[in-house]
Each structure stands twice: as structure tokens, then as C-alpha cells.
PDB file of C-alpha atoms in Angstrom:
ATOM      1  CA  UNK W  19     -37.622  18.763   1.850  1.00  0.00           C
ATOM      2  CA  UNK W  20     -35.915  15.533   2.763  1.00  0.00           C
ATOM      3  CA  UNK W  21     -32.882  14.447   1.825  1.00  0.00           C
ATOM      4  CA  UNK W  22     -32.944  11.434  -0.090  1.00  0.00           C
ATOM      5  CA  UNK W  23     -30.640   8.444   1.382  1.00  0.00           C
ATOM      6  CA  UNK W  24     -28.076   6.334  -0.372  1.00  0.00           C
ATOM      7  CA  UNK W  25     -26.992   3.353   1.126  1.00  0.00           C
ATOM      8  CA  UNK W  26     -23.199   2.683   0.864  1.00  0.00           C
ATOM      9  CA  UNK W  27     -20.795  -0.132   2.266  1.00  0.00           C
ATOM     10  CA  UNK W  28     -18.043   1.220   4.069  1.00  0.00           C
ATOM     11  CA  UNK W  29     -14.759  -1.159   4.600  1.00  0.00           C
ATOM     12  CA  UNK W  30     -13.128  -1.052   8.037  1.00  0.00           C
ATOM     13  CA  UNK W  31     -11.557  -2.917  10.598  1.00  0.00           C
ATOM     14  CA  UNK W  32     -12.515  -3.975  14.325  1.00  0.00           C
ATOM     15  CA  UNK W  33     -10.348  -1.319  15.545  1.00  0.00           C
ATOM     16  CA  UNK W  34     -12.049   1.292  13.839  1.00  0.00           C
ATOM     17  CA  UNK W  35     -15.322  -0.127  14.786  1.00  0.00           C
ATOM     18  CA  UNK W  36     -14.336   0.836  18.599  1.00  0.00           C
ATOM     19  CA  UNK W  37     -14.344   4.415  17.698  1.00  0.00           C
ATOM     20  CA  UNK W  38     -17.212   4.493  15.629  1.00  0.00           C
ATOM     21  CA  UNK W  39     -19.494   5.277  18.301  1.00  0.00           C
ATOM     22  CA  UNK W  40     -17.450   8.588  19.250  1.00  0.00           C
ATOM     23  CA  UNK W  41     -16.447   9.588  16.021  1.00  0.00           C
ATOM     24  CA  UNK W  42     -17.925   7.777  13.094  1.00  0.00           C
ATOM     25  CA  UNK W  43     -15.764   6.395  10.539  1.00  0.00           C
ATOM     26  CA  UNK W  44     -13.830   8.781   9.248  1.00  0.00           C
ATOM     27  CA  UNK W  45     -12.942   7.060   6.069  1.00  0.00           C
ATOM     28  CA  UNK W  46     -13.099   8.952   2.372  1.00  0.00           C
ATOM     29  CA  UNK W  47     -14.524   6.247   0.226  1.00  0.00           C
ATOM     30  CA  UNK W  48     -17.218   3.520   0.402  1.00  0.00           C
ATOM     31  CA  UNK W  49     -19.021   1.544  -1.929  1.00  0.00           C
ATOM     32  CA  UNK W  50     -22.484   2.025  -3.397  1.00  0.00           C
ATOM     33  CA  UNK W  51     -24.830   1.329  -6.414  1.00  0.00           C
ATOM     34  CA  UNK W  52     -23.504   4.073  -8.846  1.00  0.00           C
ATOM     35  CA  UNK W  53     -24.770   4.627 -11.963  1.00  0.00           C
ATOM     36  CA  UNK W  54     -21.839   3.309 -13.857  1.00  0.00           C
ATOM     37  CA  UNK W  55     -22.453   0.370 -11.837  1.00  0.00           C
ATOM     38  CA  UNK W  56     -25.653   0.225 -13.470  1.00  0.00           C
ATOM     39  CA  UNK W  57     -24.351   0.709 -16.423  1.00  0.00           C
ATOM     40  CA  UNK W  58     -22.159  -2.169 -16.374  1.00  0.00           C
ATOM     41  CA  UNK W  59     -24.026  -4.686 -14.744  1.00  0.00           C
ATOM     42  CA  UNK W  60     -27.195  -3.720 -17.359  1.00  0.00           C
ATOM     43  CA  UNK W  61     -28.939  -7.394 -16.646  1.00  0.00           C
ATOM     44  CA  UNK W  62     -28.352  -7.120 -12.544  1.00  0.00           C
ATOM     45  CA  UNK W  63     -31.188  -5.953 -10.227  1.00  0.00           C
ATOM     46  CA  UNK W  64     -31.217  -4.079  -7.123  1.00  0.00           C
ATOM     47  CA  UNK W  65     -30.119  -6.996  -4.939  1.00  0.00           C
ATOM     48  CA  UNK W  66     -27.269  -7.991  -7.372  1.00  0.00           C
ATOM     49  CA  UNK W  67     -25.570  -4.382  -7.625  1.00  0.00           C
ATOM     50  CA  UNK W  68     -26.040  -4.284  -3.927  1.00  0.00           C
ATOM     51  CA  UNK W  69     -24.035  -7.344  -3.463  1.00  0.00           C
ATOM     52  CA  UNK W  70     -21.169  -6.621  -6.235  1.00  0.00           C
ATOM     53  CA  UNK W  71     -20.594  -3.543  -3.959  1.00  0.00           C
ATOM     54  CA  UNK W  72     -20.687  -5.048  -0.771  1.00  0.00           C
ATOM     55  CA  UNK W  73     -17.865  -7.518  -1.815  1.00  0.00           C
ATOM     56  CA  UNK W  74     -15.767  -4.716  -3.775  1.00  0.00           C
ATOM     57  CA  UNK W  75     -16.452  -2.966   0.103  1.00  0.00           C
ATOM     58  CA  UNK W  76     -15.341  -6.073   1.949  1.00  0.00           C
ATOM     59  CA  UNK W  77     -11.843  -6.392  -0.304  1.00  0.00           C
ATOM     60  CA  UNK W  78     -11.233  -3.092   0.646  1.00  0.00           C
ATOM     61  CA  UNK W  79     -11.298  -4.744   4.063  1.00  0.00           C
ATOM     62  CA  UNK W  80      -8.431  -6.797   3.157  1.00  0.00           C
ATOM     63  CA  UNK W  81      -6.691  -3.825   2.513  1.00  0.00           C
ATOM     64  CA  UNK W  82      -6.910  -2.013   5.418  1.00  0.00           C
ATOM     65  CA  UNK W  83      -6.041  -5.234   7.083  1.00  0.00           C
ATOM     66  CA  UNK W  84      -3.029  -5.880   5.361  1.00  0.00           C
ATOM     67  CA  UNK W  85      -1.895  -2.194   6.233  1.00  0.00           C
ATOM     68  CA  UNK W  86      -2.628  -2.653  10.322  1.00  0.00           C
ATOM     69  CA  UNK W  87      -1.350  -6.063  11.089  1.00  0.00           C
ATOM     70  CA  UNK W  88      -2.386  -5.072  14.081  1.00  0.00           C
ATOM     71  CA  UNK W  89      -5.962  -5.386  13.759  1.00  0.00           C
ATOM     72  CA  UNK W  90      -7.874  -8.566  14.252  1.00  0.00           C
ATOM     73  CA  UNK W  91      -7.517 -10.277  10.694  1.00  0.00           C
ATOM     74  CA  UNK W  92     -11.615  -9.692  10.274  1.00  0.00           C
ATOM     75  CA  UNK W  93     -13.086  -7.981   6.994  1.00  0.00           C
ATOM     76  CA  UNK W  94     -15.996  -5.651   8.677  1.00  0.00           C
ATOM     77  CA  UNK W  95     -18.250  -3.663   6.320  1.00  0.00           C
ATOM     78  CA  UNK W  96     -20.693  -1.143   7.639  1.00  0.00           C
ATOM     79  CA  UNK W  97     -23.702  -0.262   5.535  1.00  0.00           C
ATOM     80  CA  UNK W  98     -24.814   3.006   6.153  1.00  0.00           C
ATOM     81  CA  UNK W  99     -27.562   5.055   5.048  1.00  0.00           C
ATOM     82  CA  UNK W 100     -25.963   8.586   4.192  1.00  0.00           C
ATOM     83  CA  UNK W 101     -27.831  11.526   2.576  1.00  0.00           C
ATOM     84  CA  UNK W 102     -27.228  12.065  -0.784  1.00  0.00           C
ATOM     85  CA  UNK W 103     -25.561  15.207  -0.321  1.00  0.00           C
ATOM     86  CA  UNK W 104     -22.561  13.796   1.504  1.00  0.00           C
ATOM     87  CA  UNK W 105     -22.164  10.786  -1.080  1.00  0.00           C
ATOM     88  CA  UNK W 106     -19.843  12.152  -4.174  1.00  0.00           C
ATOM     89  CA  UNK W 107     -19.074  10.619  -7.369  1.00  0.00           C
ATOM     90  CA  UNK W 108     -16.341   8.203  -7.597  1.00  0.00           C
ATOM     91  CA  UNK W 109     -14.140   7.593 -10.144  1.00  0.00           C
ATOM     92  CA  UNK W 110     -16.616   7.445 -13.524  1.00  0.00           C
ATOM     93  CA  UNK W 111     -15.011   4.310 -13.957  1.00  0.00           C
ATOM     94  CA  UNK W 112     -17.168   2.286 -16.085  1.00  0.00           C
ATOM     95  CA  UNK W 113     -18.785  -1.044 -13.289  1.00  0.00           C
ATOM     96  CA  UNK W 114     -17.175   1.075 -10.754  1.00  0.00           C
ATOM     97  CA  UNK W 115     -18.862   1.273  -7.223  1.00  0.00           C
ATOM     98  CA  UNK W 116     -16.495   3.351  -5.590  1.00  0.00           C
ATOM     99  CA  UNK W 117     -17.832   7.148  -3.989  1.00  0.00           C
ATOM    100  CA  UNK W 118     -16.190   9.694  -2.377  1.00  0.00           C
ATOM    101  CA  UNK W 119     -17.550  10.203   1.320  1.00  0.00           C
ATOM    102  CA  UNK W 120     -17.438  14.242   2.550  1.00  0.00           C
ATOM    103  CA  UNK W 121     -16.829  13.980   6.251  1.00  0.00           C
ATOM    104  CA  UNK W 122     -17.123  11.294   8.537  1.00  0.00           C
ATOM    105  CA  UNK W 123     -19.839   8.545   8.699  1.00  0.00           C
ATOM    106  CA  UNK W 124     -22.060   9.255  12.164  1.00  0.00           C
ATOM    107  CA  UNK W 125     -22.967   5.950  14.308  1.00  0.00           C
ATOM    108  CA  UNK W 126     -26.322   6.722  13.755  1.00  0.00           C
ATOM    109  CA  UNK W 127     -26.795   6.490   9.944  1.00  0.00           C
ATOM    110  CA  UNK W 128     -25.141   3.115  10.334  1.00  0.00           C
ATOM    111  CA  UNK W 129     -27.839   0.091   9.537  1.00  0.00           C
ATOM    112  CA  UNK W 130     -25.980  -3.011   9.406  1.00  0.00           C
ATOM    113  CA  UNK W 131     -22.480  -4.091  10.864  1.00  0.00           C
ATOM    114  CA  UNK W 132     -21.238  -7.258   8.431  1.00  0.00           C
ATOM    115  CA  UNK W 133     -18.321  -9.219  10.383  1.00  0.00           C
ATOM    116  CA  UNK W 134     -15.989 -12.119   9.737  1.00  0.00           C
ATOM    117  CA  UNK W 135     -16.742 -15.170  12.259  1.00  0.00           C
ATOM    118  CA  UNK W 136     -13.503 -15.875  14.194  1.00  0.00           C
ATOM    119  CA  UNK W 137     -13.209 -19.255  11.693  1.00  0.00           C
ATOM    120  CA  UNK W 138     -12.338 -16.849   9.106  1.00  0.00           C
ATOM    121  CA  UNK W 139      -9.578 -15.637  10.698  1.00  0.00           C
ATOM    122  CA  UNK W 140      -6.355 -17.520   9.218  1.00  0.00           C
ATOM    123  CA  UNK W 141      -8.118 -17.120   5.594  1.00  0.00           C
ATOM    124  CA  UNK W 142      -8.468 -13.949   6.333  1.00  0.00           C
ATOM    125  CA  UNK W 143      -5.006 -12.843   7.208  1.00  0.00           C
ATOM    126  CA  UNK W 144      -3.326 -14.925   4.239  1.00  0.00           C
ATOM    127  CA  UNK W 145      -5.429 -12.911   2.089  1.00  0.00           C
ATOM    128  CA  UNK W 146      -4.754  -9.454   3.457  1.00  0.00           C
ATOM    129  CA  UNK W 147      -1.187 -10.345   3.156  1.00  0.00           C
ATOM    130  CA  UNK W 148      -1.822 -10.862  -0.888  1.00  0.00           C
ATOM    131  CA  UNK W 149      -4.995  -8.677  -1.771  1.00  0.00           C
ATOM    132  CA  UNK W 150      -2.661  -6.146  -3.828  1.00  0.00           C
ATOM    133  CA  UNK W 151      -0.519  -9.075  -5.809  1.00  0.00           C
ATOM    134  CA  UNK W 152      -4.364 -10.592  -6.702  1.00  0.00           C
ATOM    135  CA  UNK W 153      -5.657  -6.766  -7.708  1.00  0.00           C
ATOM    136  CA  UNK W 154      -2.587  -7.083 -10.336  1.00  0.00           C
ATOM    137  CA  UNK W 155      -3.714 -10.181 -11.899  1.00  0.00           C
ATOM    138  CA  UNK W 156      -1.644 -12.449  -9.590  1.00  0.00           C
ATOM    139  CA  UNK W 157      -3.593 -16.110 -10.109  1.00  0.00           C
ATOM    140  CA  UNK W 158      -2.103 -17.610  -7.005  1.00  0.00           C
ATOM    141  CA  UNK W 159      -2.587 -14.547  -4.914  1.00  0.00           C
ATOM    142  CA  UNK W 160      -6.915 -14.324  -6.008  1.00  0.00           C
ATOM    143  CA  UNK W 161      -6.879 -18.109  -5.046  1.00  0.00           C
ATOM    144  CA  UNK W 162      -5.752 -17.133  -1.628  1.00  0.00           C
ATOM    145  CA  UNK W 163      -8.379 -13.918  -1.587  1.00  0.00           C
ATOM    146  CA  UNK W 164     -10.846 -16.637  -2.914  1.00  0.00           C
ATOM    147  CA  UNK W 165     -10.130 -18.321   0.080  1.00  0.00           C
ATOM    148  CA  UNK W 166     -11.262 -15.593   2.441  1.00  0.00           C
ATOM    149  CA  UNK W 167     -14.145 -14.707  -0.339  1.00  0.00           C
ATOM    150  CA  UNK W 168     -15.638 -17.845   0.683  1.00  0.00           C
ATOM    151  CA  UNK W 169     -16.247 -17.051   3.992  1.00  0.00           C
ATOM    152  CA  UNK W 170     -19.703 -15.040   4.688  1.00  0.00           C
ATOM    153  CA  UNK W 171     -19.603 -12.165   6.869  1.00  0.00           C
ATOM    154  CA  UNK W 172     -21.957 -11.993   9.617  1.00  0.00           C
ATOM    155  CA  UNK W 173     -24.486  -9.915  10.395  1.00  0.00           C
ATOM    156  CA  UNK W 174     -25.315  -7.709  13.289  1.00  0.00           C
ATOM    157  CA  UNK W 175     -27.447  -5.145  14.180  1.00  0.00           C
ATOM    158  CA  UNK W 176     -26.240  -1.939  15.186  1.00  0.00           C
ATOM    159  CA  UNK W 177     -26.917  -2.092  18.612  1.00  0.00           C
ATOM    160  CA  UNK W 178     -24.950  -4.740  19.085  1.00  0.00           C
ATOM    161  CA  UNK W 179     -21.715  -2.958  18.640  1.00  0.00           C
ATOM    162  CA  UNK W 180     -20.442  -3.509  22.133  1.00  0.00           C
ATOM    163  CA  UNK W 181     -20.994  -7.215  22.294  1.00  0.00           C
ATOM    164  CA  UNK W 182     -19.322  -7.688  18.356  1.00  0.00           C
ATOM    165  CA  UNK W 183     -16.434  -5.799  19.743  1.00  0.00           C
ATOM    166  CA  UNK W 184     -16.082  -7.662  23.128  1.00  0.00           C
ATOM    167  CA  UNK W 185     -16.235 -11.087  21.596  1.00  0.00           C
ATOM    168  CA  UNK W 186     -13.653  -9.747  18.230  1.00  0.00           C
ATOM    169  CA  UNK W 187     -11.567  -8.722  21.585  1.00  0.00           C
ATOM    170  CA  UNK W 188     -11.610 -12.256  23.388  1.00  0.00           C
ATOM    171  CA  UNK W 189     -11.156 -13.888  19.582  1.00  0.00           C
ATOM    172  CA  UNK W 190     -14.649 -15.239  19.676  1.00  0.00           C
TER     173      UNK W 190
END
């Protein structure tokens, strides 16, 4: 018997992109289409839920930005296919799409790798620098996350990891 797949959207960062192919992601929460998502978003199909929890993934982003001023100031957010088994409930919130990852997530379940462009860069990093005063209901602060919000995150396939990463390197 197979185990069936979930697909979740894990927030990162470029730096931990360059480990992913030695040791995953080791990260303890993603996003996915929960049932409480459901729940919430009753009129929303497949597509929709997918995309509320790609965003809620990619301010997560902001957050691990804002705590590595270090890293490049790109959102990334893997989607991964994970089995079931390794996906755990997140908080029951009610239009939450938050899960609990057990153990690391393995270069090889990952499907898509969702990037700022380097002309999102100086939204990106005002942003990061605000994310928690717009999570508290700061109006001036969500402008500036707006800001970033409006910028579409690329896509690239998986096998393109080592090209994303030399170009996020040289600030392409």
C-alpha cells in the first residue's frame, strides 16, 4: 500500500536552499490545504486553497528573512510532495493552513522551487523588516508587506537548483 501524498509549501530562504540538496529542509512547519482550511474557505476550490496557502507559506518567508538579514532579501517557497504520514495537524485553527512537518523535507519530494526575481528585492527587505508589526494589525506596516505581496514569485523546476542559486549569488 502506497502512501498517499500531500502537497505542502514550505517557506525558506536562499541560504537554506544551498543545503537542501544535502540535507533537506529541516524546517517544522509548512503550509498545506487542511481541512479547517476547507472549512473556512467553504466557496474556494482546489486551486484557490492552494494559493491562500502558498501566500500564508511565502509570508512566512518574510519572516525568516527578517530574522537572517543575512540572507538575500528573496521570499522562496518550496512545494513539496510529502507522504501523509510525515504531514501532522497544525494548529485546528479555524482557515488555518499551517502543519507540523516530522523530520526534514528530502530534495527529492521537492516539485516546485517559487523565487523572488532580483526586482523584488528592496520590496522585499522593507517588508521583512515589518512582517510582525503588519501580523498585529499595523495598517502602515501590511501596506509595506503589500508591497512585496505584489511581486510574483518565480518558478523553477527542481533541477534547476544550482543555476537559481548561482544567479540569487551574483544578485541576478
Amino acid at each position: 500500500m502506497t502512501d498517499e501524498l500531500v502537497r505542502v509549501y514550505v517557506p525558506a530562504t536562499v541560504s537554506m536552499l544551498a543545503r537542501l540538496p544535502e540535507q533537506g529542509l529541516a524546517v517544522t512547519q509548512a503550509h498545506a490545504v487542511t481541512p479547517t482550511l476547507r472549512e473556512w474557505y467553504a466557496e474556494g476550490d482546489e486551486e484557490e486553497l492552494e494559493y491562500v496557502a502558498f501566500t500564508r507559506a511565502a509570508q512566512d518567508a518574510l519572516q525568516l528573512i527578517r530574522h537572517d538579514p543575512a540572507v538575500p532579501p528573496r521570499r522562496v517557497v518550496v512545494s513539496a510532495d510529502l507522504p501523509a504520514t510525515t504531514v501532522g495537524r497544525g494548529d485546528g485553527e479555524l482557515g488555518s493552513s499551517t502543519v507540523e512537518l516530522r523530520g526534514p523535507v528530502p530534495a527529492a519530494a521537492v516539485a516546485a522551487i517559487h523565487v523572488d526575481g532580483a526586482d523584488a528585492a528592496t520590496d522585499v527587505a522593507a517588508a521583512a523588516q515589518v512582517v510582525m508589526e503588519a501580523l498585529a494589525g499595523d495598517p502602515d506596516a501590511q501596506f509595506t508587506v503589500d508591497g512585496a505581496e505584489d511581486h510574483e514569485l518565480e518558478w523553477y523546476d527542481p533541477s534547476e537548483l544550482e543555476s537559481l542559486l548561482g544567479a540569487a549569488a551574483a544578485g541576478e
